[in-house]
Coordinates of N, CA and C in Angstrom, one line a residue:
M1 N 3.8 -9.5 -21.7 CA 4.0 -9.0 -20.3 C 2.6 -8.8 -19.7
V2 N 2.5 -9.3 -18.4 CA 1.3 -9.1 -17.7 C 1.6 -8.3 -16.4
Y3 N 0.6 -7.4 -16.1 CA 0.8 -6.6 -14.9 C -0.4 -6.9 -14.0
F4 N 0.0 -7.2 -12.7 CA -1.0 -7.3 -11.7 C -1.0 -6.0 -10.9
D5 N -2.1 -5.4 -10.8 CA -2.1 -4.1 -10.0 C -3.1 -4.3 -8.8
D6 N -2.8 -3.5 -7.8 CA -3.8 -3.4 -6.7 C -4.1 -4.7 -6.0
I7 N -3.1 -5.3 -5.5 CA -3.3 -6.5 -4.6 C -3.4 -6.1 -3.2
L8 N -4.4 -6.5 -2.5 CA -4.6 -6.1 -1.1 C -4.6 -7.4 -0.3
V9 N -3.8 -7.4 0.8 CA -3.8 -8.5 1.7 C -4.2 -7.9 3.0
F10 N -5.5 -8.3 3.5 CA -6.0 -7.7 4.7 C -6.1 -8.8 5.8
S11 N -5.8 -8.5 7.0 CA -5.8 -9.4 8.1 C -6.3 -8.6 9.3
H12 N -6.9 -9.4 10.2 CA -7.5 -8.7 11.5 C -6.4 -8.5 12.5
N13 N -5.3 -9.2 12.4 CA -4.2 -8.9 13.4 C -2.9 -9.1 12.8
E14 N -1.8 -8.7 13.5 CA -0.5 -8.8 12.9 C 0.0 -10.2 12.7
A15 N -0.3 -11.1 13.6 CA 0.1 -12.5 13.4 C -0.5 -13.2 12.1
Y16 N -1.8 -12.9 11.9 CA -2.4 -13.4 10.7 C -1.9 -12.7 9.5
H17 N -1.6 -11.4 9.6 CA -1.1 -10.7 8.5 C 0.3 -11.3 8.0
I18 N 1.2 -11.6 8.9 CA 2.4 -12.2 8.5 C 2.2 -13.5 7.8
K19 N 1.3 -14.3 8.3 CA 0.9 -15.6 7.7 C 0.3 -15.3 6.3
H20 N -0.6 -14.4 6.2 CA -1.2 -14.1 4.9 C -0.3 -13.6 3.8
L21 N 0.8 -12.9 4.3 CA 1.7 -12.3 3.3 C 2.5 -13.4 2.6
S22 N 2.4 -14.6 3.1 CA 3.1 -15.7 2.4 C 2.6 -16.0 1.0
V23 N 1.4 -15.4 0.7 CA 0.8 -15.5 -0.6 C 1.7 -14.8 -1.6
L24 N 2.5 -13.9 -1.2 CA 3.4 -13.2 -2.1 C 4.5 -14.1 -2.6
K25 N 4.8 -15.1 -1.9 CA 5.8 -16.1 -2.4 C 5.3 -16.8 -3.7
V26 N 4.0 -16.9 -3.8 CA 3.5 -17.5 -5.1 C 3.9 -16.6 -6.3
L27 N 3.9 -15.3 -6.0 CA 4.3 -14.4 -7.1 C 5.7 -14.6 -7.5
L28 N 6.6 -14.6 -6.5 CA 8.0 -14.9 -6.8 C 8.2 -16.2 -7.5
K29 N 7.5 -17.2 -7.0 CA 7.7 -18.6 -7.5 C 7.4 -18.6 -9.0
N30 N 6.5 -17.7 -9.4 CA 6.1 -17.7 -10.8 C 6.7 -16.5 -11.6
N31 N 7.8 -16.0 -11.1 CA 8.6 -15.0 -11.7 C 7.8 -13.7 -11.9
L32 N 6.9 -13.4 -10.9 CA 6.2 -12.2 -10.9 C 6.8 -11.3 -9.7
Y33 N 6.9 -10.0 -10.0 CA 7.6 -9.2 -9.0 C 6.8 -8.0 -8.7
M34 N 7.1 -7.4 -7.5 CA 6.5 -6.2 -7.0 C 7.4 -5.0 -7.0
N35 N 6.9 -3.9 -7.2 CA 7.7 -2.6 -7.1 C 7.5 -2.2 -5.6
L36 N 8.6 -2.5 -4.8 CA 8.5 -2.2 -3.4 C 8.2 -0.7 -3.1
N37 N 8.6 0.2 -4.0 CA 8.3 1.6 -3.8 C 6.8 1.9 -3.8
K38 N 6.0 1.0 -4.4 CA 4.6 1.2 -4.4 C 3.8 0.3 -3.4
C39 N 4.6 -0.4 -2.5 CA 4.0 -1.3 -1.6 C 3.9 -0.6 -0.2
S40 N 2.8 -1.0 0.5 CA 2.6 -0.6 1.9 C 2.4 -1.9 2.7
F41 N 3.2 -2.0 3.8 CA 3.0 -3.2 4.6 C 2.7 -2.8 6.1
M42 N 1.9 -3.6 6.7 CA 1.6 -3.4 8.1 C 1.0 -2.0 8.4
T43 N 0.1 -1.5 7.6 CA -0.5 -0.2 7.8 C -1.9 -0.4 8.3
R44 N -2.4 0.5 9.0 CA -3.7 0.4 9.6 C -4.8 1.1 8.8
K45 N -4.3 1.9 7.8 CA -5.3 2.6 6.9 C -4.7 2.9 5.6
L46 N -5.5 2.7 4.5 CA -5.0 3.0 3.2 C -6.1 3.2 2.2
L47 N -5.9 3.9 1.1 CA -6.8 4.1 0.1 C -6.6 2.9 -0.9
F48 N -7.7 2.3 -1.3 CA -7.6 1.2 -2.2 C -8.8 1.2 -3.2
L49 N -8.6 1.4 -4.4 CA -9.6 1.4 -5.5 C -10.8 2.3 -5.1
G50 N -10.5 3.5 -4.6 CA -11.5 4.5 -4.3 C -12.2 4.3 -2.9
F51 N -11.7 3.4 -2.1 CA -12.2 3.1 -0.8 C -11.1 3.3 0.3
L52 N -11.6 3.7 1.4 CA -10.7 3.9 2.6 C -10.9 2.6 3.4
V53 N -9.8 1.8 3.5 CA -9.8 0.5 4.2 C -9.0 0.8 5.5
N54 N -9.7 0.5 6.6 CA -9.0 0.7 7.9 C -9.4 -0.3 8.9
T55 N -9.0 -0.2 10.1 CA -9.3 -1.2 11.1 C -10.8 -1.3 11.5
D56 N -11.5 -0.2 11.1 CA -13.0 -0.2 11.3 C -13.8 -0.8 10.2
G57 N -13.1 -1.1 9.1 CA -13.8 -1.7 7.9 C -13.5 -0.9 6.6
V58 N -14.4 -0.9 5.7 CA -14.3 -0.3 4.4 C -15.3 0.9 4.3
E59 N -14.8 2.0 3.8 CA -15.6 3.2 3.6 C -15.3 3.8 2.3
V60 N -16.3 4.5 1.8 CA -16.1 5.2 0.5 C -15.2 6.4 0.8
D61 N -14.2 6.6 -0.1 CA -13.3 7.8 0.0 C -14.2 9.0 -0.3
E62 N -14.4 9.9 0.7 CA -15.3 11.0 0.5 C -14.8 12.0 -0.6
E63 N -13.5 12.0 -0.9 CA -13.0 12.9 -1.9 C -13.4 12.4 -3.3
K64 N -13.7 11.1 -3.4 CA -14.1 10.6 -4.7 C -15.6 10.7 -5.0
V65 N -16.4 11.1 -3.9 CA -17.8 11.2 -4.1 C -18.2 12.5 -4.6
M66 N -18.9 12.6 -5.7 CA -19.3 13.9 -6.3 C -20.8 14.1 -5.9
E67 N -21.0 15.4 -5.5 CA -22.4 15.7 -5.1 C -23.2 15.9 -6.4
G68 N -24.4 15.4 -6.3 CA -25.3 15.6 -7.4 C -25.8 17.0 -7.5
T69 N -26.1 17.5 -8.7 CA -26.6 18.8 -8.9 C -28.1 18.8 -9.0
S70 N -28.7 19.9 -8.4 CA -30.2 19.9 -8.4 C -30.7 20.8 -9.5

C-alpha cells in the first residue's frame, strides 16, 4: 500500500484552479483515492508543510518558528 500525503494544487485564479484540479483525475485513473474530509478546495489561505500559503505568496508559519536562546 502506498500513501501520498500533502498534495498542493496552487493557481493564481479560479479558472486556472479548476483546470489544474484535473490532475486529480490521474489519481483516480490509477486507483488512488483521497480522503475528502482532509481536503480543502478553493481556499485562499492554508497551512502546508509548516508554511502559510496565501494569495500573497508563501510565508513561514510563525507558530513553527522557535526563538533561539541566548
